[in-house]
């Protein structure tokens, strides 16, 4: 009996210790991600690991549809790193890793719509398969995206770009036609995520396409639309 009680105590203490270690490890991981994000200019880091995001929760679909709207009253306050990671995943992240398929469809599954996140600390290219952000250009270039003032004042400006290198087998006309359709799905996912998380966003067609193409080094493709996004004012 004594030995039984002793074994039980050892098991309970073990479980308790394990949970505590796990909790500390999670806290350190979250903290280091946030720090990497905040201190990007100081550390000169070129890649941010987004990792797997929480894909449960949020508003039920019918409620998100009910709440979907364009809102140009975007607060300049920064949004937190985990929310940004979730936003990008919702926009066009991989939801079936075995096939690298995404939350959005694309013509012939060429997945040509790519996202560049313009933020205070730089322009970041989203890689949905590696679940990373790659620094394309350091510095604050948000104001270059559009002549509309509220766009450059948002904490994050997502710019959706059609990468024609991924559309080699499409005719010139089909490149424009299918990438426009594919881009719309990404935009709608951004709208629905915003509705679900109480964020403000709007599709922007008035984009300085040439200036943005130059900033991101786009050689073969088209700058499509932008989505400034942040908390609602
Ligand atoms: C392709 C496209 C381009 C748009 N471009 C702009 C824009 O440049 N500036 C702007 O303020 N709103 C823009 N909008 C937002 C529309 O004005 C908005 O969707 C419309 O007024 C309907 O409002 P709602 O989204 O709240 O339903 C655009 C929307 C789409 C779909």
GROMACS .gro file of N, CA and C in nm, residues 64-157:
model
  282
   64UNK      N    1  -1.966   3.592  -3.963
   64UNK     CA    2  -1.857   3.666  -4.030
   64UNK      C    3  -1.910   3.728  -4.159
   65UNK      N    4  -1.992   3.654  -4.231
   65UNK     CA    5  -2.050   3.708  -4.356
   65UNK      C    6  -2.140   3.827  -4.324
   66UNK      N    7  -2.212   3.815  -4.213
   66UNK     CA    8  -2.302   3.925  -4.174
   66UNK      C    9  -2.222   4.051  -4.140
   67UNK      N   10  -2.102   4.031  -4.084
   67UNK     CA   11  -2.019   4.145  -4.039
   67UNK      C   12  -1.924   4.197  -4.147
   68UNK      N   13  -1.908   4.125  -4.259
   68UNK     CA   14  -1.809   4.167  -4.360
   68UNK      C   15  -1.841   4.304  -4.415
   69UNK      N   16  -1.740   4.390  -4.416
   69UNK     CA   17  -1.762   4.524  -4.469
   69UNK      C   18  -1.627   4.592  -4.495
   70UNK      N   19  -1.632   4.698  -4.575
   70UNK     CA   20  -1.514   4.784  -4.592
   70UNK      C   21  -1.514   4.886  -4.479
   71UNK      N   22  -1.401   4.896  -4.411
   71UNK     CA   23  -1.388   4.995  -4.304
   71UNK      C   24  -1.253   5.066  -4.320
   72UNK      N   25  -1.258   5.194  -4.350
   72UNK     CA   26  -1.135   5.272  -4.375
   72UNK      C   27  -1.084   5.338  -4.248
   73UNK      N   28  -1.157   5.325  -4.138
   73UNK     CA   29  -1.115   5.384  -4.009
   73UNK      C   30  -1.025   5.285  -3.935
   74UNK      N   31  -0.901   5.279  -3.979
   74UNK     CA   32  -0.807   5.180  -3.925
   74UNK      C   33  -0.715   5.247  -3.823
   75UNK      N   34  -0.707   5.188  -3.704
   75UNK     CA   35  -0.621   5.243  -3.599
   75UNK      C   36  -0.474   5.219  -3.636
   76UNK      N   37  -0.385   5.316  -3.607
   76UNK     CA   38  -0.242   5.294  -3.637
   76UNK      C   39  -0.174   5.197  -3.539
   77UNK      N   40  -0.244   5.157  -3.431
   77UNK     CA   41  -0.182   5.066  -3.332
   77UNK      C   42  -0.137   4.937  -3.400
   78UNK      N   43  -0.019   4.888  -3.358
   78UNK     CA   44   0.032   4.762  -3.415
   78UNK      C   45  -0.058   4.645  -3.379
   79UNK      N   46  -0.067   4.549  -3.468
   79UNK     CA   47  -0.141   4.427  -3.432
   79UNK      C   48  -0.040   4.323  -3.387
   80UNK      N   49  -0.084   4.232  -3.302
   80UNK     CA   50   0.015   4.141  -3.245
   80UNK      C   51   0.055   4.032  -3.346
   81UNK      N   52   0.173   3.978  -3.319
   81UNK     CA   53   0.238   3.886  -3.411
   81UNK      C   54   0.151   3.764  -3.444
   82UNK      N   55   0.090   3.706  -3.340
   82UNK     CA   56   0.008   3.585  -3.363
   82UNK      C   57  -0.112   3.617  -3.451
   83UNK      N   58  -0.167   3.738  -3.434
   83UNK     CA   59  -0.283   3.778  -3.514
   83UNK      C   60  -0.240   3.795  -3.661
   84UNK      N   61  -0.122   3.852  -3.681
   84UNK     CA   62  -0.070   3.867  -3.817
   84UNK      C   63  -0.048   3.730  -3.881
   85UNK      N   64   0.008   3.637  -3.805
   85UNK     CA   65   0.032   3.501  -3.857
   85UNK      C   66  -0.100   3.435  -3.897
   86UNK      N   67  -0.203   3.455  -3.814
   86UNK     CA   68  -0.335   3.397  -3.844
   86UNK      C   69  -0.398   3.463  -3.966
   87UNK      N   70  -0.382   3.595  -3.975
   87UNK     CA   71  -0.436   3.670  -4.089
   87UNK      C   72  -0.376   3.617  -4.221
   88UNK      N   73  -0.245   3.597  -4.221
   88UNK     CA   74  -0.179   3.550  -4.344
   88UNK      C   75  -0.223   3.409  -4.378
   89UNK      N   76  -0.237   3.327  -4.274
   89UNK     CA   77  -0.283   3.189  -4.298
   89UNK      C   78  -0.426   3.192  -4.355
   90UNK      N   79  -0.511   3.274  -4.296
   90UNK     CA   80  -0.649   3.282  -4.346
   90UNK      C   81  -0.650   3.332  -4.491
   91UNK      N   82  -0.563   3.428  -4.521
   91UNK     CA   83  -0.561   3.489  -4.655
   91UNK      C   84  -0.527   3.387  -4.761
   92UNK      N   85  -0.419   3.315  -4.743
   92UNK     CA   86  -0.380   3.215  -4.845
   92UNK      C   87  -0.279   3.115  -4.790
   93UNK      N   88  -0.300   3.073  -4.664
   93UNK     CA   89  -0.209   2.974  -4.604
   93UNK      C   90  -0.242   2.833  -4.650
   94UNK      N   91  -0.155   2.741  -4.615
   94UNK     CA   92  -0.175   2.600  -4.652
   94UNK      C   93  -0.269   2.536  -4.550
   95UNK      N   94  -0.382   2.481  -4.601
   95UNK     CA   95  -0.474   2.414  -4.509
   95UNK      C   96  -0.475   2.261  -4.528
   96UNK      N   97  -0.404   2.214  -4.633
   96UNK     CA   98  -0.388   2.069  -4.652
   96UNK      C   99  -0.241   2.041  -4.683
   97UNK      N  100  -0.160   2.033  -4.577
   97UNK     CA  101  -0.014   2.025  -4.595
   97UNK      C  102   0.030   1.906  -4.681
   98UNK      N  103  -0.044   1.796  -4.680
   98UNK     CA  104  -0.001   1.679  -4.759
   98UNK      C  105   0.008   1.714  -4.906
   99UNK      N  106  -0.075   1.809  -4.951
   99UNK     CA  107  -0.075   1.847  -5.093
   99UNK      C  108  -0.031   1.991  -5.114
  100UNK      N  109   0.006   2.058  -5.007
  100UNK     CA  110   0.038   2.203  -5.014
  100UNK      C  111  -0.075   2.284  -5.076
  101UNK      N  112  -0.198   2.245  -5.047
  101UNK     CA  113  -0.312   2.322  -5.098
  101UNK      C  114  -0.356   2.424  -4.993
  102UNK      N  115  -0.432   2.523  -5.040
  102UNK     CA  116  -0.450   2.643  -4.958
  102UNK      C  117  -0.593   2.675  -4.919
  103UNK      N  118  -0.607   2.779  -4.838
  103UNK     CA  119  -0.740   2.827  -4.797
  103UNK      C  120  -0.813   2.893  -4.915
  104UNK      N  121  -0.740   2.919  -5.024
  104UNK     CA  122  -0.802   2.975  -5.146
  104UNK      C  123  -0.777   2.883  -5.264
  105UNK      N  124  -0.875   2.877  -5.356
  105UNK     CA  125  -0.850   2.801  -5.479
  105UNK      C  126  -0.767   2.885  -5.575
  106UNK      N  127  -0.706   2.822  -5.676
  106UNK     CA  128  -0.641   2.899  -5.783
  106UNK      C  129  -0.650   2.819  -5.912
  107UNK      N  130  -0.660   2.892  -6.023
  107UNK     CA  131  -0.675   2.826  -6.152
  107UNK      C  132  -0.558   2.729  -6.175
  108UNK      N  133  -0.591   2.607  -6.207
  108UNK     CA  134  -0.492   2.499  -6.229
  108UNK      C  135  -0.396   2.483  -6.110
  109UNK      N  136  -0.440   2.530  -5.996
  109UNK     CA  137  -0.361   2.523  -5.871
  109UNK      C  138  -0.220   2.580  -5.887
  110UNK      N  139  -0.206   2.689  -5.963
  110UNK     CA  140  -0.071   2.745  -5.979
  110UNK      C  141  -0.031   2.837  -5.863
  111UNK      N  142  -0.129   2.876  -5.782
  111UNK     CA  143  -0.102   2.951  -5.658
  111UNK      C  144  -0.013   3.073  -5.685
  112UNK      N  145  -0.056   3.153  -5.784
  112UNK     CA  146   0.028   3.266  -5.827
  112UNK      C  147   0.009   3.392  -5.744
  113UNK      N  148  -0.096   3.398  -5.661
  113UNK     CA  149  -0.116   3.521  -5.581
  113UNK      C  150  -0.026   3.515  -5.456
  114UNK      N  151   0.060   3.613  -5.445
  114UNK     CA  152   0.154   3.618  -5.333
  114UNK      C  153   0.129   3.746  -5.253
  115UNK      N  154   0.162   3.739  -5.126
  115UNK     CA  155   0.136   3.854  -5.038
  115UNK      C  156   0.266   3.915  -4.988
  116UNK      N  157   0.271   4.047  -4.998
  116UNK     CA  158   0.379   4.125  -4.937
  116UNK      C  159   0.316   4.208  -4.827
  117UNK      N  160   0.372   4.196  -4.707
  117UNK     CA  161   0.321   4.274  -4.593
  117UNK      C  162   0.411   4.395  -4.574
  118UNK      N  163   0.355   4.513  -4.598
  118UNK     CA  164   0.429   4.639  -4.575
  118UNK      C  165   0.404   4.681  -4.432
  119UNK      N  166   0.512   4.688  -4.353
  119UNK     CA  167   0.499   4.727  -4.213
  119UNK      C  168   0.606   4.831  -4.180
  120UNK      N  169   0.598   4.883  -4.057
  120UNK     CA  170   0.691   4.990  -4.019
  120UNK      C  171   0.837   4.947  -4.036
  121UNK      N  172   0.862   4.817  -4.008
  121UNK     CA  173   1.002   4.771  -4.010
  121UNK      C  174   1.046   4.710  -4.143
  122UNK      N  175   0.962   4.711  -4.242
  122UNK     CA  176   1.006   4.659  -4.372
  122UNK      C  177   0.895   4.598  -4.455
  123UNK      N  178   0.934   4.550  -4.571
  123UNK     CA  179   0.840   4.479  -4.660
  123UNK      C  180   0.873   4.331  -4.648
  124UNK      N  181   0.771   4.253  -4.616
  124UNK     CA  182   0.790   4.110  -4.590
  124UNK      C  183   0.712   4.026  -4.690
  125UNK      N  184   0.778   3.925  -4.746
  125UNK     CA  185   0.713   3.836  -4.841
  125UNK      C  186   0.669   3.710  -4.767
  126UNK      N  187   0.540   3.678  -4.779
  126UNK     CA  188   0.485   3.562  -4.708
  126UNK      C  189   0.510   3.435  -4.788
  127UNK      N  190   0.572   3.338  -4.721
  127UNK     CA  191   0.590   3.205  -4.782
  127UNK      C  192   0.499   3.108  -4.707
  128UNK      N  193   0.382   3.074  -4.768
  128UNK     CA  194   0.283   2.994  -4.695
  128UNK      C  195   0.325   2.850  -4.672
  129UNK      N  196   0.413   2.798  -4.757
  129UNK     CA  197   0.454   2.657  -4.742
  129UNK      C  198   0.557   2.645  -4.630
  130UNK      N  199   0.655   2.735  -4.632
  130UNK     CA  200   0.757   2.732  -4.525
  130UNK      C  201   0.704   2.797  -4.397
  131UNK      N  202   0.587   2.863  -4.404
  131UNK     CA  203   0.528   2.935  -4.291
  131UNK      C  204   0.626   3.039  -4.237
  132UNK      N  205   0.676   3.121  -4.330
  132UNK     CA  206   0.775   3.222  -4.294
  132UNK      C  207   0.743   3.355  -4.360
  133UNK      N  208   0.802   3.460  -4.303
  133UNK     CA  209   0.806   3.591  -4.368
  133UNK      C  210   0.950   3.618  -4.404
  134UNK      N  211   0.974   3.658  -4.527
  134UNK     CA  212   1.111   3.689  -4.571
  134UNK      C  213   1.122   3.839  -4.593
  135UNK      N  214   1.226   3.898  -4.538
  135UNK     CA  215   1.245   4.042  -4.557
  135UNK      C  216   1.283   4.070  -4.702
  136UNK      N  217   1.198   4.149  -4.770
  136UNK     CA  218   1.227   4.187  -4.908
  136UNK      C  219   1.304   4.318  -4.911
  137UNK      N  220   1.261   4.410  -4.823
  137UNK     CA  221   1.326   4.541  -4.818
  137UNK      C  222   1.302   4.603  -4.681
  138UNK      N  223   1.409   4.647  -4.618
  138UNK     CA  224   1.395   4.710  -4.487
  138UNK      C  225   1.338   4.851  -4.502
  139UNK      N  226   1.283   4.904  -4.395
  139UNK     CA  227   1.233   5.042  -4.396
  139UNK      C  228   1.082   5.048  -4.409
  140UNK      N  229   1.031   5.164  -4.378
  140UNK     CA  230   0.886   5.184  -4.380
  140UNK      C  231   0.841   5.237  -4.517
  141UNK      N  232   0.777   5.152  -4.595
  141UNK     CA  233   0.735   5.192  -4.730
  141UNK      C  234   0.582   5.190  -4.745
  142UNK      N  235   0.512   5.193  -4.632
  142UNK     CA  236   0.366   5.182  -4.637
  142UNK      C  237   0.304   5.296  -4.718
  143UNK      N  238   0.362   5.414  -4.706
  143UNK     CA  239   0.304   5.531  -4.773
  143UNK      C  240   0.322   5.526  -4.925
  144UNK      N  241   0.411   5.440  -4.970
  144UNK     CA  242   0.434   5.429  -5.115
  144UNK      C  243   0.326   5.347  -5.184
  145UNK      N  244   0.247   5.272  -5.106
  145UNK     CA  245   0.152   5.179  -5.168
  145UNK      C  246   0.039   5.251  -5.242
  146UNK      N  247  -0.012   5.358  -5.182
  146UNK     CA  248  -0.129   5.425  -5.241
  146UNK      C  249  -0.124   5.574  -5.210
  147UNK      N  250  -0.190   5.652  -5.295
  147UNK     CA  251  -0.198   5.796  -5.264
  147UNK      C  252  -0.302   5.822  -5.155
  148UNK      N  253  -0.380   5.721  -5.120
  148UNK     CA  254  -0.482   5.737  -5.014
  148UNK      C  255  -0.414   5.736  -4.877
  149UNK      N  256  -0.433   5.845  -4.802
  149UNK     CA  257  -0.357   5.863  -4.678
  149UNK      C  258  -0.382   5.753  -4.575
  150UNK      N  259  -0.508   5.710  -4.564
  150UNK     CA  260  -0.539   5.612  -4.458
  150UNK      C  261  -0.470   5.478  -4.485
  151UNK      N  262  -0.431   5.453  -4.607
  151UNK     CA  263  -0.364   5.325  -4.640
  151UNK      C  264  -0.226   5.321  -4.572
  152UNK      N  265  -0.147   5.429  -4.593
  152UNK     CA  266  -0.012   5.434  -4.537
  152UNK      C  267  -0.009   5.446  -4.386
  153UNK      N  268  -0.123   5.479  -4.324
  153UNK     CA  269  -0.128   5.495  -4.178
  153UNK      C  270  -0.165   5.365  -4.107
  154UNK      N  271  -0.205   5.263  -4.183
  154UNK     CA  272  -0.242   5.135  -4.121
  154UNK      C  273  -0.116   5.062  -4.075
  155UNK      N  274  -0.125   4.983  -3.967
  155UNK     CA  275  -0.003   4.915  -3.919
  155UNK      C  276   0.050   4.811  -4.019
  156UNK      N  277  -0.043   4.752  -4.093
  156UNK     CA  278  -0.005   4.650  -4.192
  156UNK      C  279  -0.078   4.680  -4.322
  157UNK      N  280  -0.003   4.681  -4.431
  157UNK     CA  281  -0.066   4.695  -4.563
  157UNK      C  282  -0.029   4.571  -4.643
   0.00000   0.00000   0.00000
